[in-house]
CSV table of C-alpha atoms and ligand atoms in Angstrom, one decimal:
chain,number,residue,atom,x,y,z
A,1,MET,CA,0.0,0.0,0.0
A,2,SER,CA,1.4,3.5,-0.8
A,3,LYS,CA,2.2,5.8,2.0
A,4,LEU,CA,-0.4,8.3,3.2
A,5,ASN,CA,0.2,12.0,2.6
A,6,ILE,CA,0.0,14.1,5.7
A,7,GLY,CA,0.0,17.9,5.7
A,8,ILE,CA,1.4,19.9,8.6
A,9,ILE,CA,-0.6,23.1,8.3
A,10,LEU,CA,0.9,26.3,9.8
A,11,GLY,CA,-2.1,28.2,11.2
A,12,SER,CA,-0.5,31.6,11.6
A,13,THR,CA,0.7,34.0,8.9
A,14,ARG,CA,1.9,37.1,10.8
A,15,GLN,CA,5.5,38.4,10.4
A,16,GLY,CA,7.6,37.0,13.2
A,17,ARG,CA,5.3,34.1,13.8
A,18,LEU,CA,6.5,31.1,15.8
A,19,SER,CA,4.6,28.4,13.8
A,20,PRO,CA,7.4,27.5,11.4
A,21,GLN,CA,9.6,26.4,14.3
A,22,VAL,CA,6.8,24.2,15.7
A,23,GLY,CA,6.0,22.8,12.2
A,24,GLU,CA,9.6,21.9,11.5
A,25,TRP,CA,9.8,20.1,14.9
A,26,ILE,CA,6.8,18.0,14.1
A,27,LYS,CA,8.1,17.3,10.6
A,28,LYS,CA,11.4,16.1,11.9
A,29,ILE,CA,9.8,13.8,14.4
A,30,ALA,CA,7.4,12.6,11.7
A,31,ASP,CA,10.0,12.0,9.1
A,32,GLY,CA,12.0,10.0,11.5
A,33,ARG,CA,9.2,7.5,11.7
A,34,GLY,CA,9.3,6.9,8.0
A,35,ASP,CA,5.6,5.8,8.0
A,36,ALA,CA,4.0,8.5,5.7
A,37,ASN,CA,4.9,11.4,3.5
A,38,TYR,CA,4.9,14.5,5.6
A,39,GLU,CA,5.0,18.0,4.3
A,40,ILE,CA,4.6,21.4,5.7
A,41,VAL,CA,1.7,23.3,4.2
A,42,ASP,CA,2.1,27.1,4.8
A,43,ILE,CA,-1.2,29.0,4.5
A,44,ALA,CA,0.8,32.1,3.9
A,45,ASP,CA,2.1,30.7,0.6
A,46,PHE,CA,-1.4,30.6,-0.8
A,47,LYS,CA,-2.1,34.3,-0.3
A,48,LEU,CA,-5.8,33.7,0.4
A,49,PRO,CA,-7.7,37.0,0.7
A,50,LEU,CA,-10.6,37.2,3.0
A,51,LEU,CA,-13.2,34.8,1.6
A,52,GLY,CA,-15.6,36.6,-0.8
A,53,GLU,CA,-13.9,40.0,-0.7
A,54,VAL,CA,-12.3,39.8,-4.2
A,55,ASP,CA,-12.1,37.2,-6.9
A,56,ALA,CA,-9.6,34.6,-5.7
A,57,THR,CA,-10.3,31.7,-8.0
A,58,GLU,CA,-6.6,31.1,-8.7
A,59,GLN,CA,-5.7,31.0,-5.0
A,60,ALA,CA,-8.7,29.0,-4.0
A,61,THR,CA,-8.0,26.5,-6.7
A,62,ALA,CA,-4.3,26.1,-5.7
A,63,TRP,CA,-5.4,25.7,-2.0
A,64,ASN,CA,-8.0,23.1,-2.8
A,65,GLU,CA,-5.7,21.2,-5.1
A,66,LYS,CA,-3.1,21.0,-2.3
A,67,LEU,CA,-5.7,19.8,0.2
A,68,PHE,CA,-7.0,17.2,-2.3
A,69,THR,CA,-3.4,15.6,-2.4
A,70,LEU,CA,-3.5,15.1,1.4
A,71,ASP,CA,-5.0,12.2,3.4
A,72,GLY,CA,-4.7,13.8,6.8
A,73,PHE,CA,-3.5,16.8,8.6
A,74,VAL,CA,-1.6,18.0,11.7
A,75,PHE,CA,-2.7,21.5,12.5
A,76,ILE,CA,-0.2,23.8,14.1
A,77,VAL,CA,-2.5,26.0,16.1
A,78,GLN,CA,-1.8,29.2,18.1
A,79,GLU,CA,-4.2,30.9,20.4
A,80,TYR,CA,-5.4,34.4,19.4
A,81,ASN,CA,-8.0,35.9,21.7
A,82,HIS,CA,-9.0,32.4,23.0
A,83,SER,CA,-9.5,31.0,19.5
A,84,ILE,CA,-7.7,30.1,16.3
A,85,THR,CA,-6.2,32.8,14.0
A,86,GLY,CA,-8.4,34.5,11.4
A,87,ALA,CA,-6.0,33.2,8.8
A,88,LEU,CA,-6.7,29.6,9.7
A,89,LYS,CA,-10.4,30.1,9.9
A,90,ASN,CA,-10.4,31.8,6.5
A,91,ALA,CA,-8.3,28.9,5.0
A,92,LEU,CA,-10.7,26.4,6.5
A,93,ASP,CA,-13.6,28.2,5.0
A,94,TYR,CA,-12.0,28.2,1.5
A,95,ALA,CA,-12.6,24.4,1.0
A,96,ARG,CA,-15.2,21.8,1.8
A,97,GLU,CA,-14.9,18.5,-0.1
A,98,ALA,CA,-11.1,18.7,0.1
A,99,TRP,CA,-11.4,18.5,3.9
A,100,ASN,CA,-14.1,15.9,4.1
A,101,ASN,CA,-13.5,12.3,5.4
A,102,LYS,CA,-10.0,12.9,6.5
A,103,ALA,CA,-8.3,12.9,9.9
A,104,ALA,CA,-6.4,15.5,11.9
A,105,GLY,CA,-4.2,16.0,14.9
A,106,ILE,CA,-3.8,19.3,16.7
A,107,VAL,CA,-0.5,20.7,18.1
A,108,SER,CA,-1.2,24.0,19.9
A,109,TYR,CA,0.6,26.6,21.8
A,110,GLY,CA,-0.3,29.6,24.0
A,111,SER,CA,-0.2,30.7,27.6
A,112,VAL,CA,-2.3,27.7,28.5
A,113,GLY,CA,-1.1,25.4,25.8
A,114,GLY,CA,-3.4,26.9,23.2
A,115,ALA,CA,-6.1,24.7,24.7
A,116,ARG,CA,-9.0,27.1,24.0
A,117,ALA,CA,-8.0,27.6,20.4
A,118,ALA,CA,-7.6,23.8,19.9
A,119,GLU,CA,-11.1,23.2,21.3
A,120,HIS,CA,-12.6,25.8,19.0
A,121,LEU,CA,-10.9,24.1,16.1
A,122,ARG,CA,-12.4,20.8,17.0
A,123,GLY,CA,-15.9,22.3,16.6
A,124,ILE,CA,-15.1,23.7,13.2
A,125,LEU,CA,-13.5,20.4,12.1
A,126,GLY,CA,-16.7,18.6,13.0
A,127,GLU,CA,-18.6,20.7,10.5
A,128,LEU,CA,-16.0,19.9,7.8
A,129,SER,CA,-16.2,16.2,8.5
A,130,VAL,CA,-12.6,16.0,9.6
A,131,ALA,CA,-12.1,13.5,12.4
A,132,ASP,CA,-9.8,15.1,15.0
A,133,VAL,CA,-7.9,12.6,17.1
A,134,ARG,CA,-7.8,12.7,20.9
A,135,VAL,CA,-4.1,13.0,21.7
A,136,HIS,CA,-3.2,16.7,21.6
A,137,PRO,CA,0.3,18.0,22.3
A,138,ALA,CA,-0.1,21.4,24.0
A,139,LEU,CA,2.9,23.6,24.2
A,140,SER,CA,3.4,26.4,26.7
A,141,LEU,CA,4.7,29.8,25.7
A,142,PHE,CA,6.3,30.0,29.1
A,143,THR,CA,8.1,26.7,29.3
A,144,ASP,CA,8.5,25.5,25.7
A,145,PHE,CA,9.8,28.8,24.2
A,146,GLU,CA,12.8,30.6,25.5
A,147,SER,CA,11.9,34.3,26.0
A,148,GLY,CA,8.6,33.5,24.3
A,149,SER,CA,10.4,33.3,20.9
A,150,VAL,CA,12.9,30.5,20.6
A,151,PHE,CA,11.3,27.1,20.5
A,152,LYS,CA,12.8,24.7,23.0
A,153,PRO,CA,10.2,22.0,23.6
A,154,ALA,CA,10.3,19.9,26.8
A,155,ASP,CA,11.2,16.3,26.2
A,156,LEU,CA,7.9,15.1,27.7
A,157,HIS,CA,6.0,16.2,24.5
A,158,LEU,CA,7.7,13.6,22.3
A,159,THR,CA,5.6,10.8,23.6
A,160,ASN,CA,2.4,12.8,22.9
A,161,VAL,CA,3.5,13.8,19.4
A,162,ASN,CA,4.1,10.2,18.4
A,163,ALA,CA,0.8,9.0,20.0
A,164,MET,CA,-1.0,11.8,18.1
A,165,LEU,CA,0.7,10.8,14.8
A,166,ASP,CA,-0.2,7.1,15.4
A,167,GLN,CA,-3.8,8.1,15.7
A,168,VAL,CA,-3.8,10.4,12.7
A,169,LEU,CA,-2.3,7.7,10.5
A,170,ALA,CA,-4.7,5.0,11.7
A,171,TRP,CA,-7.7,7.2,11.0
A,172,SER,CA,-6.4,8.7,7.8
A,173,GLY,CA,-5.9,5.2,6.4
A,174,ALA,CA,-9.4,4.1,7.6
A,175,LEU,CA,-11.1,7.2,6.2
A,176,LYS,CA,-9.3,6.9,2.8
A,177,THR,CA,-11.6,3.9,2.1
A,178,LEU,CA,-14.6,6.2,2.3
A,179,ARG,CA,-13.4,8.6,-0.4
B,201,LIG,C1,-3.9,39.0,18.3
B,201,LIG,C2,-3.3,38.1,19.3
B,201,LIG,C3,-4.1,37.6,20.3
B,201,LIG,C4,-3.6,36.7,21.3
B,201,LIG,N1,-4.4,36.2,22.2
B,201,LIG,C5,-3.9,35.2,23.0
B,201,LIG,C6,-4.8,34.5,23.9
B,201,LIG,O1,-6.0,34.8,23.9
B,201,LIG,N2,-4.3,33.5,24.6
B,201,LIG,C7,-3.0,33.1,24.6
B,201,LIG,O2,-2.6,32.2,25.3
B,201,LIG,N3,-2.1,33.8,23.8
B,201,LIG,C8,-2.5,34.8,23.0
B,201,LIG,N4,-1.7,35.4,22.1
B,201,LIG,C9,-0.3,35.1,22.1
B,201,LIG,C10,0.0,34.1,21.0
B,201,LIG,O3,-0.5,32.8,21.3
B,201,LIG,C11,1.5,34.0,20.8
B,201,LIG,O4,2.0,35.3,20.4
B,201,LIG,C12,1.9,33.0,19.7
B,201,LIG,O5,3.3,33.1,19.5
B,201,LIG,C13,1.2,33.4,18.4
B,201,LIG,O6,1.5,32.4,17.4
B,201,LIG,P1,2.4,32.8,16.1
B,201,LIG,O7,3.7,33.3,16.7
B,201,LIG,O8,2.6,31.6,15.3
B,201,LIG,O9,1.7,33.9,15.4
B,201,LIG,C14,-2.2,36.3,21.2
B,201,LIG,C15,-1.4,36.9,20.2
B,201,LIG,C16,-1.9,37.7,19.2
B,201,LIG,C17,-1.1,38.2,18.1
């Protein structure tokens, strides 16, 4: 059986964002497992305007085409005002079928591990028929980032990241049979 394709989606797009550091960390752990094709998917690369404001057929097509190549996702989620970023919500809104019947894990960060943003995302994923797995690595801005900017994750997260990836792969494989 060919390997599953898993997209590691960076949820923030602001200049100076921390999400690339977290995404690269997940990709390194994931690549070390050798059990799927993992790639970083940066929302910023797709230059999606706010949905409906201007004609964005080209950007929307490129975004949907990328999502259609993926069997599952790991969302890198950061907490903005107790929820997900506007950029991630906008990107979620830009597709429907391309999300459906796939699995996702959530890796979040914030002052309380990004927990509130992660829980909001779970509600949105339900509407998009994305099955979000239980295990959720939650990183602290205070203890996993030096001076709030240089990512230095505590070792204890490794077990959770691998358990999350195990679940994402199991469900991504199972849901592929529905599509
Ligand atoms: C507009 C805004 C709102 C924020 N609100 C929260 C919040 O409600 N809770 C929290 O824990 N952190 C909050 N933060 C801190 C962010 O979680 C932190 O800056 C994080 O690094 C943002 O992710 P990014 O660097 O990938 O953009 C907020 C940051 C911004 C820019």
